[in-house]
XYZ file of C-alpha atoms in Angstrom:
753
model
C 117.429 79.587 119.744
C 114.712 77.565 121.455
C 112.443 80.553 121.196
C 113.237 81.013 117.492
C 112.543 77.374 116.762
C 109.278 77.515 118.687
C 107.698 80.573 117.099
C 109.498 80.618 113.764
C 111.328 83.516 112.221
C 108.340 85.017 110.432
C 106.318 84.835 113.646
C 109.163 86.596 115.471
C 109.095 89.359 112.889
C 105.345 89.774 113.315
C 105.804 89.968 117.095
C 108.481 92.636 116.693
C 106.210 94.672 114.431
C 103.319 94.301 116.898
C 105.483 95.369 119.824
C 106.751 98.401 117.907
C 103.917 100.803 118.784
C 103.966 99.690 122.437
C 107.717 100.220 122.571
C 107.242 103.648 121.065
C 104.713 104.478 123.823
C 107.139 103.371 126.523
C 109.982 105.296 124.906
C 107.982 108.517 124.733
C 106.697 108.175 128.308
C 110.212 107.606 129.624
C 111.501 110.479 127.524
C 108.930 112.825 129.024
C 109.062 111.378 132.520
C 112.842 111.734 132.614
C 112.500 115.465 132.836
C 109.011 116.780 132.418
C 107.222 115.144 135.327
C 109.623 116.736 137.791
C 108.704 120.120 136.437
C 105.057 120.246 135.607
C 105.869 123.884 135.815
C 107.510 124.310 132.402
C 107.013 124.456 128.576
C 107.905 127.192 126.164
C 107.372 129.007 122.942
C 110.155 130.531 120.908
C 109.911 134.229 121.496
C 111.974 137.104 122.866
C 110.407 137.794 126.237
C 111.728 141.353 126.186
C 110.178 142.148 122.828
C 107.308 144.481 123.428
C 105.638 143.268 120.253
C 104.968 139.967 121.986
C 102.796 141.511 124.651
C 99.113 141.565 123.833
C 97.560 144.947 122.978
C 95.847 146.909 125.663
C 92.435 145.784 124.478
C 93.367 142.090 124.284
C 91.212 139.698 126.356
C 92.573 139.503 129.847
C 95.053 142.346 129.324
C 95.970 144.276 132.424
C 96.826 147.942 132.162
C 100.437 148.888 132.744
C 100.537 152.121 134.702
C 104.063 153.368 135.138
C 105.497 152.549 138.522
C 105.349 155.299 141.049
C 108.535 157.253 141.408
C 110.211 156.686 144.746
C 111.355 159.481 146.997
C 115.139 159.524 146.695
C 115.385 161.297 150.055
C 113.598 158.516 151.895
C 116.346 156.507 153.576
C 114.063 153.508 153.972
C 114.042 153.132 150.194
C 117.788 153.247 149.726
C 120.329 150.537 150.186
C 123.019 151.140 152.779
C 125.934 153.192 151.572
C 128.210 150.167 151.677
C 125.778 147.787 149.872
C 126.927 146.467 146.501
C 125.608 148.647 143.731
C 123.769 150.962 146.099
C 122.697 154.200 144.506
C 119.905 156.439 143.329
C 117.871 154.766 140.496
C 117.229 158.257 139.076
C 120.919 159.110 139.012
C 121.503 160.042 135.311
C 125.182 159.172 135.639
C 124.419 155.520 136.560
C 123.568 152.748 134.035
C 120.722 150.668 135.463
C 119.579 147.384 133.931
C 117.152 144.614 134.762
C 118.162 141.076 133.762
C 115.822 138.095 133.257
C 116.777 135.291 135.654
C 113.652 133.135 135.487
C 114.437 131.041 132.443
C 116.892 128.168 132.267
C 119.457 128.271 129.481
C 117.791 128.103 126.096
C 114.309 128.657 127.548
C 111.993 131.550 126.731
C 109.072 130.829 129.076
C 108.108 128.729 132.067
C 105.147 126.435 132.476
C 102.621 125.896 135.197
C 99.340 124.137 135.879
C 96.088 126.101 135.931
C 94.897 126.955 139.438
C 98.247 126.087 141.029
C 101.338 127.963 142.160
C 104.177 127.820 139.647
C 107.114 126.027 141.214
C 109.710 128.117 139.427
C 109.888 131.640 140.912
C 109.894 134.728 138.716
C 113.319 136.282 139.203
C 115.075 139.404 137.958
C 118.465 140.882 138.697
C 119.170 144.600 139.151
C 122.529 145.866 137.925
C 124.085 149.293 138.406
C 126.955 149.922 136.043
C 127.112 146.175 135.475
C 127.282 145.284 139.191
C 124.541 143.784 141.413
C 122.566 146.456 143.198
C 121.160 145.584 146.615
C 118.251 147.297 148.319
C 116.499 148.351 145.091
C 112.754 147.924 144.878
C 111.310 145.995 141.958
C 107.634 146.286 141.099
C 106.076 143.037 139.678
C 102.807 143.540 137.777
C 100.489 141.105 136.004
C 100.241 142.684 132.548
C 98.297 140.046 130.570
C 96.176 136.964 131.250
C 94.083 134.620 129.107
C 90.419 135.450 128.672
C 88.199 134.459 131.622
C 91.170 133.644 133.844
C 90.200 133.896 137.506
C 92.235 133.597 140.689
C 95.630 134.779 139.417
C 97.823 136.019 142.269
C 101.355 137.342 142.716
C 102.915 136.718 146.125
C 104.219 140.282 146.480
C 103.817 143.355 144.324
C 107.057 145.054 145.396
C 110.243 143.189 146.303
C 113.569 144.585 147.455
C 116.721 143.110 145.911
C 119.116 141.074 148.055
C 122.892 141.435 148.202
C 123.206 139.716 144.817
C 120.764 142.133 143.259
C 118.061 139.446 142.955
C 114.324 139.951 143.413
C 111.806 137.139 143.089
C 108.089 136.425 143.486
C 105.789 133.430 143.142
C 102.706 133.389 140.942
C 99.550 131.334 141.276
C 97.959 130.859 137.867
C 94.321 131.435 137.135
C 91.695 128.982 135.956
C 92.266 129.418 132.208
C 95.077 127.902 130.154
C 97.156 130.160 127.967
C 99.838 132.829 128.340
C 100.286 134.941 131.472
C 102.694 137.909 131.342
C 104.374 139.407 134.422
C 106.383 142.609 133.945
C 109.107 143.702 136.383
C 109.964 147.446 136.775
C 112.769 149.036 138.725
C 111.071 151.676 140.814
C 112.204 155.199 140.020
C 114.111 154.211 136.857
C 111.373 153.752 134.278
C 113.319 155.729 131.691
C 116.709 154.124 132.364
C 116.089 150.413 133.142
C 113.980 148.631 130.545
C 111.244 146.489 132.155
C 111.557 142.688 131.939
C 108.633 140.548 130.788
C 108.230 136.970 131.999
C 105.955 134.617 130.082
C 104.204 131.782 131.921
C 102.397 129.111 129.923
C 99.433 127.669 131.831
C 98.361 124.129 130.930
C 95.770 121.684 132.162
C 96.817 118.868 134.531
C 96.386 116.320 131.703
C 98.974 117.939 129.413
C 101.389 114.978 129.600
C 98.723 112.579 128.350
C 97.815 114.960 125.539
C 101.489 115.310 124.620
C 101.977 111.535 124.369
C 98.766 111.139 122.351
C 99.818 113.901 119.978
C 103.340 112.538 119.622
C 102.226 108.974 118.912
C 99.409 110.140 116.657
C 101.824 112.252 114.629
C 104.345 109.409 114.477
C 101.600 107.036 113.347
C 100.512 109.409 110.578
C 104.126 109.849 109.512
C 104.834 106.108 109.353
C 101.521 105.376 107.638
C 102.241 108.062 105.053
C 105.710 106.605 104.498
C 104.156 103.178 104.045
C 101.526 104.342 101.565
C 104.019 106.354 99.520
C 106.627 103.576 99.577
C 104.210 100.759 98.690
C 102.766 102.633 95.745
C 106.159 103.798 94.536
C 107.093 100.116 94.501
C 104.041 99.347 92.388
C 104.828 102.145 89.927
C 108.599 101.825 89.719
C 109.620 98.759 91.737
C 109.792 96.388 88.764
C 111.958 98.789 86.752
C 114.092 99.367 89.852
C 114.569 95.609 90.219
C 115.757 95.320 86.618
C 118.149 98.246 87.034
C 119.615 96.793 90.223
C 120.217 93.478 88.446
C 121.972 95.029 85.444
C 123.923 98.054 86.667
C 125.773 96.861 89.749
C 129.031 95.465 88.357
C 130.814 98.804 88.723
C 131.277 99.934 92.342
C 130.480 103.586 91.730
C 127.505 102.618 89.596
C 126.399 100.341 92.422
C 126.351 103.280 94.856
C 124.297 105.279 92.348
C 121.838 102.430 91.849
C 121.453 101.987 95.608
C 120.863 105.714 96.044
C 118.139 105.780 93.400
C 116.544 102.563 94.681
C 116.344 103.820 98.268
C 114.981 107.205 97.154
C 112.380 105.632 94.849
C 111.282 103.028 97.387
C 111.253 105.712 100.135
C 113.012 103.243 102.382
C 116.602 102.105 102.821
C 115.164 99.107 104.693
C 113.134 98.021 101.652
C 116.200 98.414 99.431
C 118.254 96.344 101.892
C 115.602 93.600 101.843
C 115.810 93.598 98.037
C 119.583 93.194 98.256
C 119.261 90.221 100.619
C 116.794 88.675 98.177
C 118.930 89.335 95.104
C 122.026 87.805 96.654
C 120.084 84.839 98.053
C 118.613 84.266 94.590
C 122.149 84.427 93.070
C 121.122 87.366 90.859
C 123.872 89.483 92.387
C 127.140 88.579 94.068
C 127.771 89.406 97.692
C 130.620 91.769 96.771
C 128.421 93.624 94.269
C 125.758 94.145 96.906
C 128.088 96.057 99.259
C 128.384 99.118 97.024
C 124.621 99.116 96.450
C 124.089 98.925 100.206
C 126.281 102.002 100.664
C 124.117 103.796 98.118
C 120.929 102.966 100.003
C 122.346 104.907 102.955
C 122.671 107.968 100.734
C 119.250 107.484 99.145
C 117.342 107.793 102.410
C 118.845 111.263 102.922
C 116.987 112.427 99.803
C 113.744 111.558 101.586
C 114.972 113.518 104.608
C 115.717 116.532 102.397
C 112.119 116.441 101.121
C 110.797 116.255 104.674
C 112.897 119.285 105.630
C 110.849 121.555 103.374
C 108.549 123.616 105.559
C 105.259 122.838 103.832
C 103.364 121.429 106.801
C 100.749 124.158 106.419
C 99.874 122.653 103.039
C 99.847 119.042 104.274
C 96.078 118.605 104.335
C 95.801 120.218 100.909
C 98.259 117.607 99.604
C 96.219 114.850 101.267
C 93.084 116.213 99.623
C 94.778 116.401 96.227
C 95.886 112.794 96.522
C 92.391 111.663 97.493
C 90.893 113.498 94.510
C 93.361 111.817 92.125
C 92.495 108.395 93.580
C 88.750 108.954 93.241
C 89.078 110.352 89.714
C 91.352 107.518 88.545
C 88.551 105.037 87.950
C 90.089 101.728 86.843
C 93.478 103.234 85.983
C 95.692 101.489 88.512
C 98.809 103.545 87.785
C 96.919 106.809 88.281
C 95.534 105.458 91.559
C 99.065 104.658 92.668
C 100.194 108.187 91.842
C 97.290 109.580 93.870
C 98.224 107.332 96.791
C 101.831 108.555 96.589
C 100.628 112.179 96.794
C 98.321 111.325 99.689
C 101.162 109.513 101.468
C 103.446 112.532 101.217
C 100.660 114.720 102.595
C 100.312 112.420 105.601
C 104.097 112.528 106.107
C 104.086 116.322 106.402
C 100.866 116.369 108.436
C 102.296 113.824 110.885
C 105.442 115.930 111.185
C 103.302 118.974 111.959
C 101.318 117.080 114.614
C 104.523 115.853 116.294
C 105.986 119.356 116.260
C 102.847 120.842 117.807
C 102.626 118.100 120.444
C 106.194 118.773 121.576
C 105.706 122.529 121.959
C 104.953 122.339 125.725
C 108.301 120.614 126.312
C 110.073 123.825 125.403
C 109.745 125.144 128.932
C 110.894 122.057 130.824
C 114.536 122.505 131.897
C 114.896 118.826 132.800
C 113.802 117.758 129.335
C 116.161 120.228 127.751
C 118.866 118.787 129.981
C 118.261 115.296 128.599
C 118.644 116.581 125.052
C 121.770 118.504 126.012
C 123.206 115.199 127.235
C 122.864 113.969 123.664
C 124.886 116.981 122.551
C 127.551 116.332 125.193
C 127.512 112.559 124.655
C 126.968 111.730 120.962
C 127.765 108.073 121.666
C 124.720 107.856 123.936
C 122.563 109.532 121.271
C 123.735 107.047 118.644
C 122.904 104.060 120.870
C 119.455 105.366 121.861
C 118.526 106.200 118.265
C 119.780 102.820 116.994
C 117.602 100.980 119.514
C 114.511 103.075 118.812
C 114.939 102.795 115.034
C 115.328 99.040 115.355
C 111.839 98.957 116.872
C 109.983 101.269 114.480
C 112.208 100.305 111.486
C 112.348 103.780 109.975
C 115.339 106.102 110.139
C 113.254 108.769 108.419
C 110.818 108.749 111.358
C 113.632 109.166 113.893
C 115.164 112.057 111.954
C 111.697 113.595 111.515
C 111.180 113.510 115.297
C 114.560 115.222 115.710
C 113.434 117.869 113.242
C 110.184 118.346 115.148
C 112.115 118.882 118.385
C 114.576 121.213 116.662
C 111.759 123.274 115.145
C 110.575 123.992 118.697
C 114.062 125.017 119.807
C 114.399 121.886 121.931
C 117.162 120.067 120.091
C 120.421 121.561 118.835
C 122.188 120.348 115.716
C 124.892 118.768 117.886
C 122.305 116.330 119.295
C 120.288 115.738 116.118
C 123.147 114.499 113.920
C 124.186 111.655 116.296
C 120.534 110.614 116.485
C 120.403 110.416 112.679
C 123.606 108.366 112.617
C 122.170 106.030 115.240
C 119.000 105.704 113.178
C 121.130 104.620 110.224
C 122.474 101.776 112.379
C 118.985 100.860 113.597
C 117.691 100.209 110.078
C 120.039 97.222 109.897
C 117.504 95.354 112.038
C 115.155 95.045 109.056
C 117.831 93.483 106.846
C 118.870 91.122 109.662
C 115.283 89.936 110.071
C 114.986 89.483 106.297
C 118.169 87.393 106.264
C 116.726 84.667 108.499
C 116.067 81.731 106.235
C 118.132 83.275 103.421
C 121.314 81.813 101.955
C 124.698 82.354 103.613
C 125.464 85.171 101.175
C 122.049 86.709 101.941
C 122.925 86.655 105.644
C 126.297 88.196 104.834
C 124.574 91.140 103.139
C 122.697 91.913 106.365
C 125.827 91.476 108.496
C 128.030 93.693 106.312
C 125.226 96.287 106.406
C 125.558 96.358 110.197
C 129.389 96.282 110.143
C 129.590 99.209 107.717
C 127.033 101.281 109.662
C 128.787 100.752 112.997
C 132.241 101.291 111.465
C 131.340 104.665 109.938
C 129.551 105.771 113.128
C 132.663 104.982 115.195
C 134.797 106.761 112.590
C 132.761 109.973 112.844
C 132.191 109.825 116.604
C 135.401 111.742 117.536
C 134.419 114.581 115.184
C 131.134 114.906 117.068
C 132.397 114.247 120.602
C 135.582 116.314 120.717
C 135.325 118.978 118.022
C 132.751 121.164 116.304
C 134.287 120.631 112.857
C 131.443 118.534 111.493
C 128.617 120.714 112.799
C 130.424 123.906 111.760
C 130.896 122.527 108.258
C 127.214 121.569 108.131
C 126.152 125.062 109.209
C 128.454 126.579 106.570
C 127.037 124.358 103.798
C 123.502 125.249 104.853
C 124.339 128.952 104.859
C 125.375 128.619 101.208
C 121.761 127.627 100.535
C 120.633 130.966 101.943
C 119.101 129.635 105.152
C 120.041 129.058 108.779
C 117.120 126.694 109.474
C 118.195 124.029 111.973
C 115.802 121.582 110.278
C 117.656 122.012 106.980
C 120.956 121.761 108.860
C 119.888 118.369 110.226
C 118.989 117.137 106.728
C 122.253 118.429 105.286
C 124.331 117.005 108.134
C 122.825 113.544 107.651
C 123.423 113.739 103.888
C 127.036 114.896 104.320
C 127.661 112.030 106.731
C 126.092 109.419 104.426
C 127.934 110.626 101.302
C 131.251 110.792 103.167
C 130.674 107.286 104.564
C 130.061 105.919 101.045
C 133.219 107.595 99.721
C 135.256 106.150 102.596
C 133.657 102.727 102.198
C 134.171 102.233 98.453
C 137.906 101.380 98.687
C 137.148 99.108 101.668
C 134.654 96.797 99.917
C 137.266 94.013 99.677
C 138.241 94.110 103.382
C 134.588 94.403 104.420
C 133.694 91.337 102.360
C 136.650 89.403 103.820
C 135.732 90.256 107.410
C 132.097 89.335 106.814
C 132.988 85.960 105.288
C 135.118 85.235 108.352
C 132.222 86.111 110.645
C 129.689 84.194 108.531
C 131.522 81.137 107.136
C 129.931 78.526 104.929
C 127.683 76.178 106.852
C 129.047 72.638 107.127
C 125.741 71.247 108.303
C 123.576 69.916 105.513
C 120.076 71.342 105.618
C 116.985 69.279 104.853
C 115.609 69.880 101.385
C 113.325 72.886 101.132
C 112.883 76.274 99.434
C 116.164 78.027 98.752
C 115.093 81.432 97.463
C 111.688 82.421 98.842
C 111.760 84.191 102.197
C 108.769 85.314 104.255
C 110.612 88.477 105.295
C 110.686 89.709 101.689
C 106.881 89.966 101.523
C 107.213 93.609 102.540
C 108.800 94.239 99.136
C 106.407 92.455 96.718
C 108.572 92.898 93.605
C 111.437 91.200 95.446
C 109.151 88.428 96.687
C 108.024 87.811 93.091
C 111.642 87.624 91.962
C 112.364 85.064 94.647
C 109.315 83.017 93.654
C 110.438 83.169 90.021
C 113.832 81.741 90.998
C 112.216 79.017 93.088
C 109.964 78.013 90.181
C 113.011 77.862 87.916
C 114.716 75.640 90.484
C 111.660 73.418 90.595
C 111.709 73.147 86.792
C 115.415 72.298 86.846
C 114.781 69.444 89.291
C 112.072 68.093 86.992
C 114.377 68.515 83.991
C 117.055 66.488 85.747
C 114.574 63.672 86.345
C 113.373 63.785 82.736
C 116.925 63.615 81.363
C 117.921 60.792 83.700
C 114.817 58.711 82.976
C 115.817 57.496 79.485
C 118.966 55.523 80.460
C 117.066 53.958 83.362
C 114.175 52.955 81.076
C 116.400 51.485 78.355
C 118.594 49.578 80.827
C 115.643 48.504 83.011
C 117.633 49.585 86.101
C 115.074 49.435 88.913
C 117.373 51.123 91.470
C 117.935 54.058 89.175
C 114.243 54.237 88.317
C 113.307 54.471 92.003
C 115.960 57.117 92.696
C 114.537 59.243 89.901
C 110.982 58.693 91.170
C 111.996 59.944 94.621
C 112.882 63.327 93.092
C 109.152 63.903 92.711
C 108.969 64.382 96.484
C 111.162 67.465 96.101
C 108.682 68.865 93.616
C 105.907 68.281 96.159
C 107.847 70.169 98.847
C 108.541 73.148 96.597
C 105.003 73.295 95.216
C 103.568 73.355 98.741
C 105.880 76.257 99.628
C 105.649 78.320 96.437
C 101.880 78.500 95.926
C 100.970 79.780 99.442
C 103.911 82.207 99.270
C 102.621 83.646 95.985
C 99.124 83.942 97.463
C 100.536 86.052 100.318
C 102.430 88.198 97.820
C 99.149 88.881 95.987
C 97.532 89.990 99.258
C 100.083 92.822 99.504
C 98.648 94.465 96.399
C 100.399 94.310 93.026
C 100.297 96.461 89.935
C 98.769 94.897 86.823
C 101.949 93.451 85.301
C 103.187 92.009 88.592
C 99.758 90.520 89.331
C 99.814 88.771 85.946
C 103.262 87.376 86.687
C 102.063 86.138 90.079
C 99.137 84.262 88.492
C 101.392 82.784 85.805
C 103.861 81.499 88.408
C 101.064 79.795 90.344
C 99.837 78.004 87.199
C 103.371 77.125 86.086
C 104.121 75.666 89.507
C 101.052 73.453 89.268
C 101.941 72.380 85.700
C 105.522 71.453 86.615
C 104.216 69.491 89.603
C 101.737 67.779 87.267
C 104.499 66.937 84.783
C 106.526 65.411 87.605
C 103.575 63.301 88.717
C 103.039 62.044 85.147
C 106.716 61.177 84.767
C 106.650 59.182 88.004
C 103.227 57.540 87.823
C 103.080 56.740 84.115
C 106.581 56.643 82.653
C 108.711 55.449 85.572
C 106.096 53.108 87.071
C 105.657 51.420 83.660
C 109.432 51.102 83.293
C 109.648 49.610 86.814
C 106.967 47.027 86.012
C 108.799 46.122 82.839
C 112.033 45.640 84.730
C 110.272 43.689 87.506
C 108.932 41.255 84.910
C 112.444 40.734 83.611
C 111.444 42.099 80.195
C 113.134 44.751 78.075
C 112.118 46.957 75.218
C 112.863 45.653 71.755
C 115.638 47.412 69.908
C 113.100 49.115 67.650
C 110.946 50.052 70.642
C 113.943 51.479 72.522
C 114.824 53.596 69.484
C 111.273 54.917 69.275
C 111.145 55.777 72.985
C 114.547 57.445 72.728
C 113.409 59.487 69.735
C 110.223 60.706 71.372
C 111.971 61.257 74.712
C 114.496 63.481 72.915
C 111.643 65.628 71.567
C 110.287 66.060 75.085
C 113.724 67.000 76.454
C 114.125 69.572 73.672
C 110.645 70.953 74.461
C 111.510 71.186 78.148
C 114.768 73.040 77.442
C 112.881 75.669 75.420
C 110.188 75.975 78.098
C 112.775 76.430 80.851
C 114.526 79.114 78.812
C 111.173 80.847 78.239
C 110.479 80.782 82.010
C 113.857 82.323 82.789
C 113.668 85.022 80.127
C 109.857 85.418 80.058
C 110.235 85.133 76.271
C 106.752 84.939 74.727
C 108.025 84.313 71.212
C 109.969 81.252 72.369
C 106.911 79.958 74.209
C 104.839 80.441 71.073
C 107.340 78.374 69.049
C 106.994 75.591 71.631
C 103.243 75.590 71.082
C 103.630 75.612 67.301
C 105.672 72.381 67.474
C 103.095 70.686 69.655
C 100.993 69.427 66.726
C 104.013 67.804 65.038
C 104.908 66.070 68.311
C 101.422 64.631 68.568
C 101.725 63.368 64.998
C 105.064 61.753 65.870
C 103.575 60.078 68.951
C 100.757 58.643 66.807
C 103.251 57.436 64.184
C 105.411 55.699 66.806
C 102.380 54.055 68.379
C 101.311 52.710 64.972
C 104.821 51.419 64.336
C 104.756 49.502 67.625
C 101.369 47.981 66.811
C 102.690 46.825 63.429
C 105.560 44.988 65.133
C 103.115 43.542 67.621
C 101.016 42.136 64.756
C 104.184 40.701 63.255
C 104.582 38.562 66.391
C 107.875 39.821 67.848
C 108.432 38.175 71.262
C 110.089 41.201 72.967
C 107.455 43.481 71.534
C 104.737 41.228 72.891
C 106.185 41.164 76.438
C 106.813 44.920 76.566
C 103.793 46.131 74.579
C 101.579 47.422 77.421
C 104.413 49.163 79.232
C 105.875 50.494 75.985
C 102.593 52.184 75.077
C 102.177 53.503 78.638
C 105.671 55.046 78.573
C 104.974 56.617 75.182
C 101.624 58.019 76.336
C 103.167 59.230 79.589
C 105.863 61.169 77.750
C 103.148 62.681 75.529
C 101.219 63.718 78.665
C 104.369 65.304 80.070
C 104.626 67.236 76.810
C 101.039 68.408 77.299
C 101.922 69.868 80.714
C 104.905 71.647 79.185
C 102.544 73.112 76.586
C 100.409 74.452 79.462
C 103.469 76.179 80.888
C 104.177 77.769 77.499
C 100.559 78.962 77.276
C 100.850 80.690 80.646
C 104.001 82.465 79.527
C 102.324 83.745 76.350
C 99.174 84.797 78.230
C 100.354 86.253 81.536
C 104.073 87.024 81.556
């Protein structure tokens, strides 16, 4: 808590965001170092090593001819295994079934990796079987059948190797100077027609491949997140205001709330942004805490729509999409909405391009058994996968990015569905960090929204964990659903699995909204400590969602106006009764207006820096001017009206009965004007603001008439009128000046809102 008080919540959030990329670097390095650095001799491509179509043609660069192995003399005893050796026999015996098995690759691998100019640590191994049993004493011929162009210095430790008692034969290979694919083919001597040769693929890489992998991974992740940001920000500009209105109006029904949350999250391209909006709505009392829970459940479903879009294999068109978006932006001219649409297109292009870069960067990992082992641990231990993904998502604040990385790994054959789904579930928990950060400084109900978000996410993850840890029911169902779509793509399976989980969680959660709300209120009770006066609605964490920040500022301006209205209403009894204590209490309320004005105007300036569409920018300007006008009205009420009343009371004088009636009459007009102005601020009703302005001339005429009436009594020589004359006229003029500030507010509403 000392740290929080020292740096401030908003500063903490900025530090977290700054540390994010560094944390991502550390995460990736640890991820690679956990397995890859032990085996700089591995990385793979998806391919069937026994498929002859994968071997380069005879005229390919670096290809080595494949002469058939020389037939061995079956009568030569030196070439035969002892009679009692396992599987011993004549390789040319037509009655025997001879096979060669690939033993080089670890499970799930289809190549090994080595460093150029160095010996590959993993040996090339094959197993000879005769009628399905290991055959000892059989000679296997290993030949280099393909190398990259200009590769020099490639060596095989032994050309011919005799199998051991387990039927195994192995050799070591030293790679040449060029990176690329090296193919080694193993033949069983004397059985060319009966035992199909085995091809081993070795991927040669430069010593700096780990650095290049990390650079590619982080570069792709950066492009992905930047594309998500561009698309999300501009979708907010185009549809955020309408989305805000929908969320305010259509959330009373629980099922409707889920639907609204789904649409909001899909439109904003971020469940985190939707969650921040919910915290803001509840803090601003525009939505109840209970209403927000169903919407929050919907935001979990909405993000899966984004994942479904990402699952489409259109990475090859990514740069074309980027180009199309750039063209739309340049051709838009001054049409802001068209520019936003172009930016959305460009953002989606960057999303797919970043995904492609990440997928390509991870390709070398395909041959590292240790790395594959780490990912298999996620399959065997879904709880661990959920925790790791939750932590990583909390740093980068994007579940879509975590799922996209899982898809990139899966597309390279590195991650099975059983590991990817727990990572997606963990990412769903990690996004709660954004809402928790946004809740700092919010109301108790705003904090409850963030807490129930976390409770629901953890609850559903724990609920589904047994299905992932002990059975294959969930993954089998996901595969079946995907097969109905006519595809067996693991990337689409990941997207479908995450969507099935999120929809099922929402269905389970709907009947539990009451218990969830009760538990959350117990965990986050009402604060008994009275806070010092300050802003109630605006929150620095909501700046990431400008339409929400504007809504909060709107509510804070309304609150400011209500405080002024309270002072205006209370001023008349104090003036008439000449109650100095009451007058000073009312005057002190002006300090609250000062505090709010100093908070609202800089906040609105920071909102404007985030970029707003035309309508929102006009609203932002209007709120700044209205804030200044309300502050000015408060100053006039204190300095002119209340100070004059205080002087009158200090002198022991009172208004004459006629004077009190006149002040009361004019004061009533100003209160009526204020009520209409406040209603116009709340509803942004231009027609009401115009009616306020139309009455302004009549009010000025009334003020002149009342001033003349006072002067007539003064000329008549009334004693009370004489003693109170100066202060009476000052109070009357002050109320008229207050009315002028209220007219300025009405003008801003008609012009900007």
